[in-house]
Coordinates of C-alpha atoms and ligand atoms in Angstrom, one line a residue:
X1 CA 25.0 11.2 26.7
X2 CA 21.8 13.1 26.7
X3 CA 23.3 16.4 25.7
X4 CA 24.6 14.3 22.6
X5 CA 21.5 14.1 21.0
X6 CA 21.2 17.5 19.1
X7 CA 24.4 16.7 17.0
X8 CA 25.8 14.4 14.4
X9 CA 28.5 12.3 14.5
X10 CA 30.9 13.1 11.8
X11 CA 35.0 11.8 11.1
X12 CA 35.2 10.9 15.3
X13 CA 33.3 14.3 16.4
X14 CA 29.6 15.2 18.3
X15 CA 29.1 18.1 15.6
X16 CA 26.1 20.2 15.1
X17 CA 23.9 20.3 11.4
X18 CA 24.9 22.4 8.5
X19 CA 21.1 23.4 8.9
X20 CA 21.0 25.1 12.4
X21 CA 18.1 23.5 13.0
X22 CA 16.5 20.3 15.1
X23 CA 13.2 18.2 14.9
X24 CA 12.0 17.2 18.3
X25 CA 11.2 13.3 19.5
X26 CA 8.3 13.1 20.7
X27 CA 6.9 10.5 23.4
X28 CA 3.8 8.3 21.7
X29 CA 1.9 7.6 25.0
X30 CA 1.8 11.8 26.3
X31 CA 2.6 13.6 23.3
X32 CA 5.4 15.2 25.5
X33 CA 8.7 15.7 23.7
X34 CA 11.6 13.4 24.8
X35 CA 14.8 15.3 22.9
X36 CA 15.8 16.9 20.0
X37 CA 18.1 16.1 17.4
X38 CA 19.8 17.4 13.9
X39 CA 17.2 18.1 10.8
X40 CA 20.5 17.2 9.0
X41 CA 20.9 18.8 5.6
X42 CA 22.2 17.7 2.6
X43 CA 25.7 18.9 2.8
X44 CA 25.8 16.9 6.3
X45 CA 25.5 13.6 4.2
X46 CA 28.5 14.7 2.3
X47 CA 30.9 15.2 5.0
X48 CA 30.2 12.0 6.3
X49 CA 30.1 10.8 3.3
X50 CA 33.6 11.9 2.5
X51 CA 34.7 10.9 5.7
X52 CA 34.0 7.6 5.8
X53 CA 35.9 7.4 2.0
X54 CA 38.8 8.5 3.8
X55 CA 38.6 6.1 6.7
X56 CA 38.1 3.3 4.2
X57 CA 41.7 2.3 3.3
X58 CA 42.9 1.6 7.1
X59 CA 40.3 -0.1 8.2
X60 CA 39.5 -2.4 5.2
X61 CA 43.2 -3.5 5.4
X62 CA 43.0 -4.8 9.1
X63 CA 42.3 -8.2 9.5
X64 CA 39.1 -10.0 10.3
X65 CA 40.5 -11.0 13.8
X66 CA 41.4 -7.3 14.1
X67 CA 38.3 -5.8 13.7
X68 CA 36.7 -8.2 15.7
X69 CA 38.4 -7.1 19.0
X70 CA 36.5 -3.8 18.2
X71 CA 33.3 -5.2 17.8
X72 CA 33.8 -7.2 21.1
X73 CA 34.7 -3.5 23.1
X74 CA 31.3 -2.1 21.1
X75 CA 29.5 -5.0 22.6
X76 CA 30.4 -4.3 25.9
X77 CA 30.2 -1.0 25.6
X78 CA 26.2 -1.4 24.4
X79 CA 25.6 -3.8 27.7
X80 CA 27.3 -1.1 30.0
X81 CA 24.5 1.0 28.6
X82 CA 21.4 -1.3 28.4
X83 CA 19.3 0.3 30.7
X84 CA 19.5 3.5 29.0
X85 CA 18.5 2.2 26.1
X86 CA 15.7 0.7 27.5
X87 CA 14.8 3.6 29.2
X88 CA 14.9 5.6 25.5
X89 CA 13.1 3.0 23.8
X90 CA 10.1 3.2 26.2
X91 CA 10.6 7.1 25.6
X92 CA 10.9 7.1 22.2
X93 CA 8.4 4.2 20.7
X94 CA 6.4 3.6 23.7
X95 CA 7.4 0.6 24.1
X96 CA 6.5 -1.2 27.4
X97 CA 9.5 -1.3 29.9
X98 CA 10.5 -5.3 30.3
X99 CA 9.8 -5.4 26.2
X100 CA 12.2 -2.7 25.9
X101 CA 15.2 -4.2 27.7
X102 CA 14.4 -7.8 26.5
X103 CA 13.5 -7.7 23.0
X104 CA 15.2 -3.9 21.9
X105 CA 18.2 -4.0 23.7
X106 CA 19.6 -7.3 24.9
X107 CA 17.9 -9.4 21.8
X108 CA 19.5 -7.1 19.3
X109 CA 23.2 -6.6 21.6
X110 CA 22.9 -11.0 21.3
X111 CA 22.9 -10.6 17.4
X112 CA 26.3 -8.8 17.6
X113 CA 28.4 -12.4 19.0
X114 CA 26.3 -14.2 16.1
X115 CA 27.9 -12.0 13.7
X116 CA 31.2 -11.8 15.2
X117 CA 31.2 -16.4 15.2
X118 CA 30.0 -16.1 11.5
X119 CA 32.7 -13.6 10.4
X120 CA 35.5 -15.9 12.4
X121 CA 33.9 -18.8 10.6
X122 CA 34.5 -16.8 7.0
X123 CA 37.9 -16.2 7.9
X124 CA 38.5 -19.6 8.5
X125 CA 37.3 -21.0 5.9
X126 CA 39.6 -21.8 2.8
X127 CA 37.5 -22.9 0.2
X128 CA 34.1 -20.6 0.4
X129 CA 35.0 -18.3 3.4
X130 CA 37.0 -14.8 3.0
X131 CA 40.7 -16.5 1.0
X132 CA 38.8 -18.7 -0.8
X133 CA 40.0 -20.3 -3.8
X134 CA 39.0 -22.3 -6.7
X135 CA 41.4 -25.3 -8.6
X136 CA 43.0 -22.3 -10.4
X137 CA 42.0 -19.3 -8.5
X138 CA 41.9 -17.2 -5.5
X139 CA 38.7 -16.0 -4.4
X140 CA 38.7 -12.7 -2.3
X141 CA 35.5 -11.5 -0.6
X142 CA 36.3 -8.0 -0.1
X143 CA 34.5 -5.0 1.4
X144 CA 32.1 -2.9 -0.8
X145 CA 33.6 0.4 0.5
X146 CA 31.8 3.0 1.8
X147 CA 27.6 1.5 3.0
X148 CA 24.8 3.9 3.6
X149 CA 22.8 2.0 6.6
X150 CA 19.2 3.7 6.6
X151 CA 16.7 2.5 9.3
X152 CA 13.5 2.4 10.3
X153 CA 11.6 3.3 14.1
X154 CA 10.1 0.2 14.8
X155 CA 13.2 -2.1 15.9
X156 CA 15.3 1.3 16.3
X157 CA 18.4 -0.6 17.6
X158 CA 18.2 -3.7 16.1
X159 CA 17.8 -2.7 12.8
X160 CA 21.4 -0.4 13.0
X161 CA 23.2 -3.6 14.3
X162 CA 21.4 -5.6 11.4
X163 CA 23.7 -3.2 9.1
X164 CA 26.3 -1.6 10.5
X165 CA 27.9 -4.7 12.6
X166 CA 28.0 -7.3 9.3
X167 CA 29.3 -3.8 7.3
X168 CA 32.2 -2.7 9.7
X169 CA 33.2 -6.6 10.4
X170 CA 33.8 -7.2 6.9
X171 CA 35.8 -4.1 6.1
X172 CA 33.5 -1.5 4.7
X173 CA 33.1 2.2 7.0
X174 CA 29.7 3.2 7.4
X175 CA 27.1 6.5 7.0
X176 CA 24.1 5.3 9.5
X177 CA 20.9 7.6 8.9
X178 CA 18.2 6.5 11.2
X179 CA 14.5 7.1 11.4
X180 CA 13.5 10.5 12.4
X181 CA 10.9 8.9 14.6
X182 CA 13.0 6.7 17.3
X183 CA 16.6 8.0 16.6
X184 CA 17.7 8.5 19.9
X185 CA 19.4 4.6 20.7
X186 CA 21.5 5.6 17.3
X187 CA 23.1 8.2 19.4
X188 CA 23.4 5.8 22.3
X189 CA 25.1 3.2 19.6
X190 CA 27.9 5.7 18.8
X191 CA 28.8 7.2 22.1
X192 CA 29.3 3.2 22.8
X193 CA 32.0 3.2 19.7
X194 CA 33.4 5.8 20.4
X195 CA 34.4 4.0 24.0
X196 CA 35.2 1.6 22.3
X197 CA 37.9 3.3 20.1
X198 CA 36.5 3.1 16.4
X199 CA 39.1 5.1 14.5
X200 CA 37.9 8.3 13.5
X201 CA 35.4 8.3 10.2
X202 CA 34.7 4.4 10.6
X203 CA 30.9 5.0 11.6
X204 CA 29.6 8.4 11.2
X205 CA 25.5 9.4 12.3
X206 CA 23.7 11.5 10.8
X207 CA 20.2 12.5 11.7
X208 CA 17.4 14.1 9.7
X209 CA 14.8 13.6 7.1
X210 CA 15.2 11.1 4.7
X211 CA 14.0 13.0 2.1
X212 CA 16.6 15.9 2.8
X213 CA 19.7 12.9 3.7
X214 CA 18.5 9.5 2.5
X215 CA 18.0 10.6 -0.8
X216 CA 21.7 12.3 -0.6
X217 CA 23.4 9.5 0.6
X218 CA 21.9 7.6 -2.3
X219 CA 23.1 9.4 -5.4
X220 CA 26.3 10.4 -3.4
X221 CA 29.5 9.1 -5.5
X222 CA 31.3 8.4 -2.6
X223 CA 28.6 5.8 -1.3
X224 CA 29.4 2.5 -2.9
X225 CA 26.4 0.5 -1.3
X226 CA 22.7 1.4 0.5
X227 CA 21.6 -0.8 3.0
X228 CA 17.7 0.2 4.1
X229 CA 15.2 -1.4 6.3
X230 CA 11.6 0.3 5.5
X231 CA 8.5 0.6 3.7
X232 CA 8.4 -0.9 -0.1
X233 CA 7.4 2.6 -1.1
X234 CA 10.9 4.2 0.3
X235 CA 12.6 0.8 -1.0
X236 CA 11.4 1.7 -4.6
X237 CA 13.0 5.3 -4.3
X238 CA 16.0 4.1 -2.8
X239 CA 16.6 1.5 -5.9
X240 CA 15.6 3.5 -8.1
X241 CA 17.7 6.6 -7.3
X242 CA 21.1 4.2 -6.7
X243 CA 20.0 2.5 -10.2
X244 CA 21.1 5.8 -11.7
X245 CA 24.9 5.2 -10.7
X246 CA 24.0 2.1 -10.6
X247 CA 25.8 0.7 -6.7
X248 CA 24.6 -2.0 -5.0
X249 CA 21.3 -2.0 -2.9
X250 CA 20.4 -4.4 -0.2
X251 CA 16.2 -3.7 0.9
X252 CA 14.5 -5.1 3.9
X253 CA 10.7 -4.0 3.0
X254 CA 7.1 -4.5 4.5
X255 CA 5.0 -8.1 5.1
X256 CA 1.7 -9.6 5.3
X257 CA 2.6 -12.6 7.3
X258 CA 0.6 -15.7 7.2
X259 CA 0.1 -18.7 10.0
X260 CA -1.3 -21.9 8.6
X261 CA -3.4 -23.6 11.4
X262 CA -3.6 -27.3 9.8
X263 CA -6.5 -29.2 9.7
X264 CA -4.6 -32.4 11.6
X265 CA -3.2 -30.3 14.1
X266 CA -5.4 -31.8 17.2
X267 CA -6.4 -28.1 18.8
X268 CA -5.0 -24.6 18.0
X269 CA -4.8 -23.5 22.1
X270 CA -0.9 -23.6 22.0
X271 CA -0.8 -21.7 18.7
X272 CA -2.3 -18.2 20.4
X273 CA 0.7 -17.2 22.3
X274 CA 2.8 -17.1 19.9
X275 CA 0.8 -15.9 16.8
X276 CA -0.4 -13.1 19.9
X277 CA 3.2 -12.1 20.9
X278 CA 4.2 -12.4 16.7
X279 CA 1.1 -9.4 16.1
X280 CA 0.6 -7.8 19.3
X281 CA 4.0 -6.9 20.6
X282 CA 5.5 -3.7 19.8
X283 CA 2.2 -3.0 19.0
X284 CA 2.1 -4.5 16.0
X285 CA 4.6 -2.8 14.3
X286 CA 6.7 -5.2 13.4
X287 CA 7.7 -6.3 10.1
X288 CA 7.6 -10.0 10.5
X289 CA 4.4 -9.4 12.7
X290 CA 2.0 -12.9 11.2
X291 CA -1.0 -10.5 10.6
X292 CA -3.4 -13.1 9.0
X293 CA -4.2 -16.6 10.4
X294 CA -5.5 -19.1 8.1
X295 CA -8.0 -21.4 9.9
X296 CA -9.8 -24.1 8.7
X297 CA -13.8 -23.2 7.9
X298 CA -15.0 -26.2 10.0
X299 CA -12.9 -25.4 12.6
X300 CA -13.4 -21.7 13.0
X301 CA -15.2 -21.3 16.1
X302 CA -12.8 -23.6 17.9
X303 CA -10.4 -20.8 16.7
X304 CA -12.1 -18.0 17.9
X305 CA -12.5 -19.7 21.5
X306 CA -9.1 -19.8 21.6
X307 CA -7.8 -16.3 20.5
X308 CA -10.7 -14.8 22.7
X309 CA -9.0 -16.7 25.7
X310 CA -5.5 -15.6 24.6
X311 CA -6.7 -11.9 24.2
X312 CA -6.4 -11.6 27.9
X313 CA -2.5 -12.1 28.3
X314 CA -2.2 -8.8 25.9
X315 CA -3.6 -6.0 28.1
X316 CA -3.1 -2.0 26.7
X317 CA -1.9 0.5 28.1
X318 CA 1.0 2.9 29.7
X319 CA 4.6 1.4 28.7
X320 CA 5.7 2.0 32.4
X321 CA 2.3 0.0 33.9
X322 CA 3.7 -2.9 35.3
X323 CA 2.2 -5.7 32.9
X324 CA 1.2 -3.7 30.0
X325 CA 2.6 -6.2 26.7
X326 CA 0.8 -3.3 24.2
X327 CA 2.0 0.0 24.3
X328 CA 1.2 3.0 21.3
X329 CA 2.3 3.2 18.4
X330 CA 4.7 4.9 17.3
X331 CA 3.1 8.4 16.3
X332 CA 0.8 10.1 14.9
X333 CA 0.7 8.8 11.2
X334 CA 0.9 5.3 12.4
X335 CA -2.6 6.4 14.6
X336 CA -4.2 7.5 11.4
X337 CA -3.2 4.6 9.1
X338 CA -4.3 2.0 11.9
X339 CA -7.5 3.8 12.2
X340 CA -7.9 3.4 8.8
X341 CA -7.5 0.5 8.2
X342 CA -9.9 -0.6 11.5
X343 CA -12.4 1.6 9.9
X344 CA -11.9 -0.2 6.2
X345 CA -12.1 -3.4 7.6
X346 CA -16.0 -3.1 8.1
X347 CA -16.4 -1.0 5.4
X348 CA -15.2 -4.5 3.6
X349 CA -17.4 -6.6 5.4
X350 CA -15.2 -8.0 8.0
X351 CA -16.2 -9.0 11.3
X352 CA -14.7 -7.8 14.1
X353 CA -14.4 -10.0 17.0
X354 CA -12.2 -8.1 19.4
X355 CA -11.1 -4.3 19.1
X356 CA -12.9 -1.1 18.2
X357 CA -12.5 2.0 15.7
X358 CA -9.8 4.1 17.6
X359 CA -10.9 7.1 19.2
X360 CA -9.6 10.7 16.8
X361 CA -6.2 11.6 17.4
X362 CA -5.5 13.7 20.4
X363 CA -1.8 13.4 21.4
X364 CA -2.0 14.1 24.9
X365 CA -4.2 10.9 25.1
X366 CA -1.6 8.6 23.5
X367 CA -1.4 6.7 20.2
X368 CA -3.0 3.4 21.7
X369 CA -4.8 0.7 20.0
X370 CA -6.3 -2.4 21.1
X371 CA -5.5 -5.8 20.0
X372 CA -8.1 -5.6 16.8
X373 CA -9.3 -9.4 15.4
X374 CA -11.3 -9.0 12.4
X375 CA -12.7 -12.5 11.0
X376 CA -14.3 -13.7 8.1
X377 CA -11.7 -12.2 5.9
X378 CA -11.4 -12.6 2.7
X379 CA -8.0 -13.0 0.8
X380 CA -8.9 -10.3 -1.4
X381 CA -9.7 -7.7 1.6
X382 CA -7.7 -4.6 1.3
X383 CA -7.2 -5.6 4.9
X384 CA -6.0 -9.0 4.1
X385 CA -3.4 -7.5 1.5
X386 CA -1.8 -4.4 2.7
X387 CA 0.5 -3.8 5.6
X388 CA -1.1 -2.2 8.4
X389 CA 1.7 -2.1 10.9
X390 CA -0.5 -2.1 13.7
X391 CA -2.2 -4.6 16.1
X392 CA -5.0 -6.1 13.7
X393 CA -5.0 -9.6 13.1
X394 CA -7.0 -10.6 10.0
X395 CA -8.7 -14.2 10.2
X396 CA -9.2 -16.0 7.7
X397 CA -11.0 -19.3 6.8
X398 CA -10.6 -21.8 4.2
X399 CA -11.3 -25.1 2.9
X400 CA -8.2 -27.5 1.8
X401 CA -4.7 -27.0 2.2
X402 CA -4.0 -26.1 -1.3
X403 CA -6.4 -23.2 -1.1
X404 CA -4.5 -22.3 2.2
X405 CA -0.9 -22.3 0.5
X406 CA -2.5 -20.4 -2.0
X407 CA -3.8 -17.5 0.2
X408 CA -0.8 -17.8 2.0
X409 CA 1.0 -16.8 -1.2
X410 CA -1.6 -14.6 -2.3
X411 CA 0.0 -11.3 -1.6
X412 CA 2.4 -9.1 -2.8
X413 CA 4.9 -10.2 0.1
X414 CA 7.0 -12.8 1.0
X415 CA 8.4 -12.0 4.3
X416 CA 7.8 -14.3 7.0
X417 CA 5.1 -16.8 7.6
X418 CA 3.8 -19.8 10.1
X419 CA 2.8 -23.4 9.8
X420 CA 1.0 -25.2 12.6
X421 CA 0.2 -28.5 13.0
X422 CA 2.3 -32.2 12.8
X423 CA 6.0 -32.0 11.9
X424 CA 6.1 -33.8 8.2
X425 CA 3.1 -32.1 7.2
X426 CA 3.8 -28.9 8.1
X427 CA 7.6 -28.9 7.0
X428 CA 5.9 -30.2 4.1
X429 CA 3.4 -26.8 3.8
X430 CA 6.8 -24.6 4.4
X431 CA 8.1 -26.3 1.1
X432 CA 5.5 -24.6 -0.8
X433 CA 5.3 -21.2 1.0
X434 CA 7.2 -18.0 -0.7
X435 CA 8.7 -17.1 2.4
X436 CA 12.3 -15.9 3.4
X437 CA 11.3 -17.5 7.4
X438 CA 8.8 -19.7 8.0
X439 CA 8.2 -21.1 11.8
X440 CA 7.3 -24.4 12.4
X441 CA 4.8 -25.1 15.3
X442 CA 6.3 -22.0 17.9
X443 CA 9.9 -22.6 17.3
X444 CA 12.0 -19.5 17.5
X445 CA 14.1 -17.4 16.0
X446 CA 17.9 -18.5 15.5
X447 CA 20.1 -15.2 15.0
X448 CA 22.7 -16.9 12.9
X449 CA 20.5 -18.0 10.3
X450 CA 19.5 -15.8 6.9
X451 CA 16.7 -13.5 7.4
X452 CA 15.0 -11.4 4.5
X453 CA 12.1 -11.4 1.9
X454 CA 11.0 -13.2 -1.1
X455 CA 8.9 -10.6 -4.1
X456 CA 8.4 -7.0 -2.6
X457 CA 9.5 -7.5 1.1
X458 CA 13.2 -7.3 -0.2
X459 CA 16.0 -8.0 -1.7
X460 CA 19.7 -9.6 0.3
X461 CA 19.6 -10.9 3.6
X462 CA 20.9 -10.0 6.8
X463 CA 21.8 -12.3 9.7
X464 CA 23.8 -15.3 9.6
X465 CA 27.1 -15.9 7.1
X466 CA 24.6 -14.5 4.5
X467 CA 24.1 -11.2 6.0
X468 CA 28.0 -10.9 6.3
X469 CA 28.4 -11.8 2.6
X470 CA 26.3 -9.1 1.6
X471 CA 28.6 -6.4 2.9
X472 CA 31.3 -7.9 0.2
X473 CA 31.9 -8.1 -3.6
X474 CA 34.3 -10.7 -4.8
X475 CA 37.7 -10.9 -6.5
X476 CA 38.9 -13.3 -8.7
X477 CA 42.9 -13.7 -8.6
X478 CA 44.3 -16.5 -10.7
X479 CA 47.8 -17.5 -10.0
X480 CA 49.9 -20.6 -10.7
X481 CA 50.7 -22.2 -7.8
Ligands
NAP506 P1 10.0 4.4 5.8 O1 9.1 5.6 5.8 O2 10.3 3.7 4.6 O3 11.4 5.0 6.4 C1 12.6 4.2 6.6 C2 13.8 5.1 6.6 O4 14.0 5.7 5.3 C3 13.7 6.3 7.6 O5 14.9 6.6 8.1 C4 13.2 7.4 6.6 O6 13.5 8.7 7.1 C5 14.1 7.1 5.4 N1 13.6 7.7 4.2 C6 12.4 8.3 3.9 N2 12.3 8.7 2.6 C7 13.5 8.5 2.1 C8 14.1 8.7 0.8 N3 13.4 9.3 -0.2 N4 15.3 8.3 0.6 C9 16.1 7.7 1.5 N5 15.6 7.5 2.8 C10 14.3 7.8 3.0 O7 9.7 3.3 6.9 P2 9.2 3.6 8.4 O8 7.9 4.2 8.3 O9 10.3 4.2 9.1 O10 9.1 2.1 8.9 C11 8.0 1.2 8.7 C12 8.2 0.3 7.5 O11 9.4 -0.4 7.5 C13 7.1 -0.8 7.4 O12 6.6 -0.9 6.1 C14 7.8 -2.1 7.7 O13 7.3 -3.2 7.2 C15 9.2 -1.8 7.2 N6 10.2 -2.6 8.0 C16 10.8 -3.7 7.4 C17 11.7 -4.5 8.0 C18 12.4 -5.6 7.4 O14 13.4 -6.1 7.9 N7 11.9 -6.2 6.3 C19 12.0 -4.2 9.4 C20 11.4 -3.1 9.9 C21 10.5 -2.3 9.2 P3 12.4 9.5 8.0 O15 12.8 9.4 9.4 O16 12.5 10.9 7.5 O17 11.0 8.9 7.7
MG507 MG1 8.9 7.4 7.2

């Protein structure tokens, strides 16, 4: 597999760029550089572009059930191949080794049966599912045609299967461009669909600069729908650009997360882990990451008891240390922006009660960061506001509830968010919070429900029957019957 990495994937063939050239991959925690791939050029986009067209008609005329045997062989394909990924992930992101296999690969491989129930549940339905029909009509969901899936470094894996899997079940064929950073489980992710016997132009890769083949992709005529996962500045290009045509755009963008620790709830010690693991895994760099915890101002030193305990279940350092949970980040600009955010932070007046200002850059030392907990933040902080994708945790005290839904809502974003406390009241609290998820006292994550942003953390959903609905436009067919 490894000597796949310096090619695309193009109408069922390994194939090298247009360009002649690669970019290399380099490893966050040495600096060393894991592989190479394509710096794809523009005319790369097109002739996957115009393969995937041509695959179109066959596979959108298969049936549900049909396509689902495929995805069931690419499923098992993946899991043959789980502890490469794992292995690539630690490579590539610096992600720490049992993370890697849990939460990049097997996580993400468990989302694939989700989707596969959900699209078997369309199929079956007769009123709202894939035939539905009104008192006088059919109502066909039918594929958009050919989707451009472009995808950020942070949940490498996970975010392809977010698109292509929903995509390819419900009849479109797909151009996946993934981040330049962590592209290398991409690869891994077509070598598996290829085993598993995708017909030829189904799911083409292409790897390279988004500005040279995002940005391609978008305006091409052939592309009928862009799927991205990334930063709200990107998101803004991307919709802007496919405006111009205009085709169909579906944008998972950034966060600034909120937890609401409730003034009833009786202490705040079984709130850490989870708010810890939601911030400091991955090192932060996560979109959903709950990167400012409201606390009440009487109760704030009970809070900072508790998070000062927790701190010690999150030690930094090499991803292949046995019991490292925070590895670096992903790179060198994600170094510099962290750092400068730590270093704005004081500049603002916040305090910082754990963390320290990063040392400078050297990539031989590694892009690591310590768990950073600045308090006495307030909601108008540049800190408080902006995404920092990194492992800083703003606190942030207030006074009544009201004022905590408001700061809660305060931002710019509206992608995830945390209530804590008793059961009515705080299902109460998610009512009022502009959220697409919000977690009630530690629950988890279900993979078949919606997920996705209110304001600027997106537009569409993925996950769930919703995510699957995305990937289809609908057709109206009246008929007397
Ligand atoms: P990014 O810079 O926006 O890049 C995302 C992808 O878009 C990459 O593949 C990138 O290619 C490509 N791209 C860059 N410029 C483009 C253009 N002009 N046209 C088309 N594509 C272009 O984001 P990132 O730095 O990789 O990821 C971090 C951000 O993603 C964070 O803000 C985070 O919140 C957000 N995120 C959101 C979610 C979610 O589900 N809501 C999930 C994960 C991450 P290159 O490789 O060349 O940069
Ligand atoms: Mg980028």
């Amino acid at each position: 597999m490894r000597e796949r990495f310096h090619l695309h994937y193009i109408d069922g063939r390994w194939t090298p760029s247009a360009s002649g050239e690669t970019l290399p991959v380099i490893n966050p925690a040495d600096g060393t550089t894991v592989a190479r791939i394509p710096a794809g050029a523009p005319e790369d986009a097109d002739r996957a572009a115009e393969a995937a067209a041509r695959a179109f008609p066959a596979w959108s005329a298969l049936k549900v059930e049909e396509r689902v045997r495929f995805m069931s062989r690419l499923r098992d394909e993946l899991t043959a191949r789980r502890e490469l990924i794992a292995d690539l992930e630690v490579d590539e992101l610096g992600s720490p080794a049992d993370y890697a296999l849990r939460k990049h690969c097997d996580y993400q491989i468990s989302r694939i049966d989700a989707y596969v129930e959900g699209a078997l549940t369309l199929a079956r339905d007769d009123r709202n599912g894939l035939e539905g029909r009104t008192e006088g009509a059919y109502v066909w969901r039918e594929p958009m045609g050919v989707v451009a899936a472009v995808t950020p470094w942070n949940y490498p894996l996970g975010q392809i299967i977010q698109k292509i899997i929903p995509a390819l079940l419900m009849g479109n064929t797909v151009v996946l461009k993934p981040s330049t950073l962590a592209p290398l489980t991409a690869a891994v992710l077509i070598d598996a669909a290829e085993a598993a016997g995708f017909p030829a132009g189904v799911l083409n890769l292409v790897q390279g600069r988004g500005s040279a083949l995002g940005e391609r992709l978008t305006r091409h005529p052939l592309v009928d729908m862009v799927s991205f996962t990334g930063s709200t500045e990107v998101g803004r290009a991307i919709a802007r650009a496919a405006a111009e045509a205009p085709k169909k755009t579906a944008l998972e963008l950034g966060g600034k997360s909120p937890a609401i620790w409730l003034p009833s709830a009786p202490a705040y010690t079984g709130a850490v882990l989870k708010l810890f693991e939601s911030i400091f895994l991955n090192a932060g760099q996560t979109c959903t990451a709950l990167s400012r915890v409201l606390v009440p101002r009487s109760r704030l030193n009970e809070a900072h008891a508790a998070m000062k305990l927790g701190l010690e279940r999150f030690p930094v350092g090499h991803p292949l240390t046995p019991g490292v949970k925070v590895g670096p980040l992903c790179g060198e600009r994600q170094y510099e922006k962290v750092k400068g955010y730590i270093e704005l932070g004081l500049q603002e007046g916040a305090e910082l009660l754990a963390g320290k200002v990063p040392e400078s850059f050297d990539a031989a030392r590694g892009c690591f960061v310590e768990p950073t907990i600045f308090t006495n933040v307030r909601p108008d902080m540049r800190i408080a506001q902006e995404e920092i994708f990194g492992p800083v945790l703003c606190v942030i005290p207030y006074d009544t509830v009201d004022e905590a839904v408001e700061i809660a809502n305060g931002t710019p974003y509206g992608l995830s968010s945390a209530v804590f406390g008793p059961d009515e009241e705080a299902l109460a609290v998610a009512r009022r919070i502009r959220a697409g998820n919000v977690f009630i006292n530690n629950a988890p994550r279900d993979v078949s429900a919606p997920f996705g942003g209110y304001k600027q953390s997106g537009i569409g959903r993925e996950s769930g029957v919703e995510g699957l609905l995305e990937f289809t436009q609908t057709k109206s067919v009246f008929h007397r019957w």
